[in-house]
Amino acid sequence: MAEREVTFRVFRYKQGDPAPHYDTFTLRVDDRTTVLEALQTIRRDLDPTLMLRHSCHHASCGTCGMRVNGREVLACVTRVADLGPKITVEPLQNAPLVTDLVVDMGPFYARFVQPGRPFVRASEALPQAEPPGWLIAEGRDPQSGLAGYERFENCIECGLCTSACPVMASDPAYFGPAALAAAWRVVEEPRGRDPQAALRWADDEHGCWRCHLAFECSEVCPSAVDPGRQIMRLRRRLLFGR
Amino acid sequence: MADYHVLIIGGGATGAALAHDLALRGLRVTLVERHEVTSGTTGRHHGLLHSGARYAVKDQESARECIEENRILRRIAPGSFELNDGLFVAITEEDLAYAEAFLEGCAACGIPTKVLTPEEALRREPLLNPEVKLAVQVPDGTMDAMRLPLRFLATAKHNGAVIKPWTEVLALEVRNGAVTGARVRDHTSGREYTIGADIVVNAAGPWSGKIAAMAGVEVPVVPSPGVMVAVWGRLCNMVVNRLHPAGDGDIIVPQRALSIIGTSSWVVEDPDDLQMPEEHIWRMMEEGSKLIPAVRRAGMRAAWAAARPLVGERGAQSGRELSRTFKCFDHADEGVEGFVTITGGKATTARAMAEAAGDVVVRKLGLEAPCRTREVVLLPHWAYYME
Amino acid sequence: MSERNAFPKRRWTAWFAPWRRRPGYWAFVLHRVTGLGLVLYLGLHLYVLRLLLRGPEAWDAFIRLAKSPPFLALDAVLFAGVLYHALNGVRVTLLALDIGVARQRQGFWWVLGLSVALAVAGLVAFILR
């Protein structure tokens, strides 16, 4: 396995600092090393005060979102070998900074929970599967719409879309691609929630109409949510009711 | 009087469940986690909501714990699981011969089973190895490894617990043979300060040994990492297990649009230096493709490792033969008052671990406060991020 | 966490961050830049019309300036800007109706290509005339 030396330029900030600065670290990496692993190694061996969010290490939790060479990615699935010899690492944008690479996701979730997004959603296209016996044994009625398999939403609440959105950068009141895509999911599959309420919520000057169609949200989404598309669907539904 | 009744060290599933447990009992609780909550072992597991069936033959104590907690978690955390059940799949004649002992073990542990013919199994999971000889359906499920513990933290926080991530314990405060708190550094600012507590609980998972050493005691926790591989594609909706005594790469768990194959086992000294052997990654792909051949065609999304905190004696070579149950150590038995370690266990049994540790804690504090976590429905995970 | 954080301060130029962005983003940036340019032009145009109030000599002086090569070059830029803004405007309108969203990147290249082609054609026609 080929090893090489890579230089990392990492954004640093501690509460009370007059301004952020960048620290440079040099590290030996191999073909497989991810940006997350590199940062963990830096934290372990070079600077234990470097703070970053991470949890699942496989693009399921969405916590390791950051900007690498200016682009929003999940650090756990970004290979150092795919980037150049100099790598700049910065926190997500459009979220308040806590420290170093850590941002406060409170405002993100504050926008997100309004349309009451469902967390579990019936899977598509599995006509041959009958409901597991346990659904019935636990008192869940297969007629209620839960028949078939359950599945978590694709959206992992990583905030990459919100960071990449140029409108989000200009307008703090914009609902943002993640929340709007969640609203569309309620419209498309209500699961006990009120799709009309979700549409009314999105029908706002800071809602789906605020988007300027840069589509960076869909470009950076690591989880095939395609928020840009969902915002266009909201518009179409609001315009034509169809 | 100390700032808090209890200081919990460690923001993984164990610490999270304990903070929730103690907050419900009315105690003043604070939890410190040196990095992001669940960023240690907890967040990295494949997300199995255990039915316990894997342990039904060899470790029935563990199996019973699992199925009981499985039922409780479904009740207190609705919406946090894909409740699609799981399959234990026999591929070879050897596997088939294991079926009888497996079914007996499950029955003895109260784990419901349903035997499926190969045709039925393939109907439920079309991508299964067509050579499947038999499948047993069990109440496995899929959880989001990070978001479930976050629900415990959210509920604890809203019941008054003070959760402090980015706060690293530098040293334990020990006075007259008793732990009275900890000196910590807040990594968001660099500020150091002391937190005083009547009881300090060490819930640091594979790092429990390091924390215990700060009080001059030892805990028999062995950091035992395993590799997991995520491949592109939701290749199954049910959890798919190999029907055999536990081995490497014998489980595939769906996680949204990915499939997670796990796991393996080795032993390390330092849980921050896991030294993941690349060979294990290929072993996962190999074993996984015996369950679902499409694994071989699927591209790899990620390969990672995390250290399980296995409770046992030092000197174990591979780590797999240790029991998976958890243990609660009251270090007063070793002459150190005010210090308790809760370690071992698995994600599915975190609440039970917290109940056991919580009982020890209130007993030490001389309080009457029963555990209430079996019934209280948890707040949604996003409540953790809101004030 | 409300007491935390002075960074990053929101800047009114924050929408402009073109490094490593994709076609859709460039479409947006060009649309905004041409839009701002057109507003500026409109302002200038209206201002210039005031010159009519000053009588024929002032107007003729301006027209001489308007026929000078640097000015005509600016006109070409303006024309290209109008073309791009109009064509991308059509693209954005369609996308906003959820039409062709999956091909929004290709749409941008068509718009850019057409804008350049028509601008060049217009420039050539003008020079030949």
JSON list of N, CA and C in Angstrom, two decimals, chain C residues 36 38 72 77 91:
[
{"chain": "C", "resi": 36, "resn": "LEU", "atom": "N", "xyz": [-27.41, 42.25, -12.04]},
{"chain": "C", "resi": 36, "resn": "LEU", "atom": "CA", "xyz": [-26.91, 43.48, -11.42]},
{"chain": "C", "resi": 36, "resn": "LEU", "atom": "C", "xyz": [-26.39, 44.42, -12.49]},
{"chain": "C", "resi": 38, "resn": "LEU", "atom": "N", "xyz": [-27.36, 44.63, -15.57]},
{"chain": "C", "resi": 38, "resn": "LEU", "atom": "CA", "xyz": [-28.48, 45.21, -16.32]},
{"chain": "C", "resi": 38, "resn": "LEU", "atom": "C", "xyz": [-29.15, 46.33, -15.53]},
{"chain": "C", "resi": 72, "resn": "LEU", "atom": "N", "xyz": [-18.76, 50.93, -27.87]},
{"chain": "C", "resi": 72, "resn": "LEU", "atom": "CA", "xyz": [-19.39, 49.84, -28.62]},
{"chain": "C", "resi": 72, "resn": "LEU", "atom": "C", "xyz": [-18.99, 48.49, -28.05]},
{"chain": "C", "resi": 77, "resn": "VAL", "atom": "N", "xyz": [-20.72, 43.67, -24.68]},
{"chain": "C", "resi": 77, "resn": "VAL", "atom": "CA", "xyz": [-20.79, 42.98, -23.38]},
{"chain": "C", "resi": 77, "resn": "VAL", "atom": "C", "xyz": [-22.23, 43.02, -22.87]},
{"chain": "C", "resi": 91, "resn": "ARG", "atom": "N", "xyz": [-34.48, 29.07, -18.74]},
{"chain": "C", "resi": 91, "resn": "ARG", "atom": "CA", "xyz": [-34.07, 27.82, -18.07]},
{"chain": "C", "resi": 91, "resn": "ARG", "atom": "C", "xyz": [-34.59, 27.77, -16.64]}
]
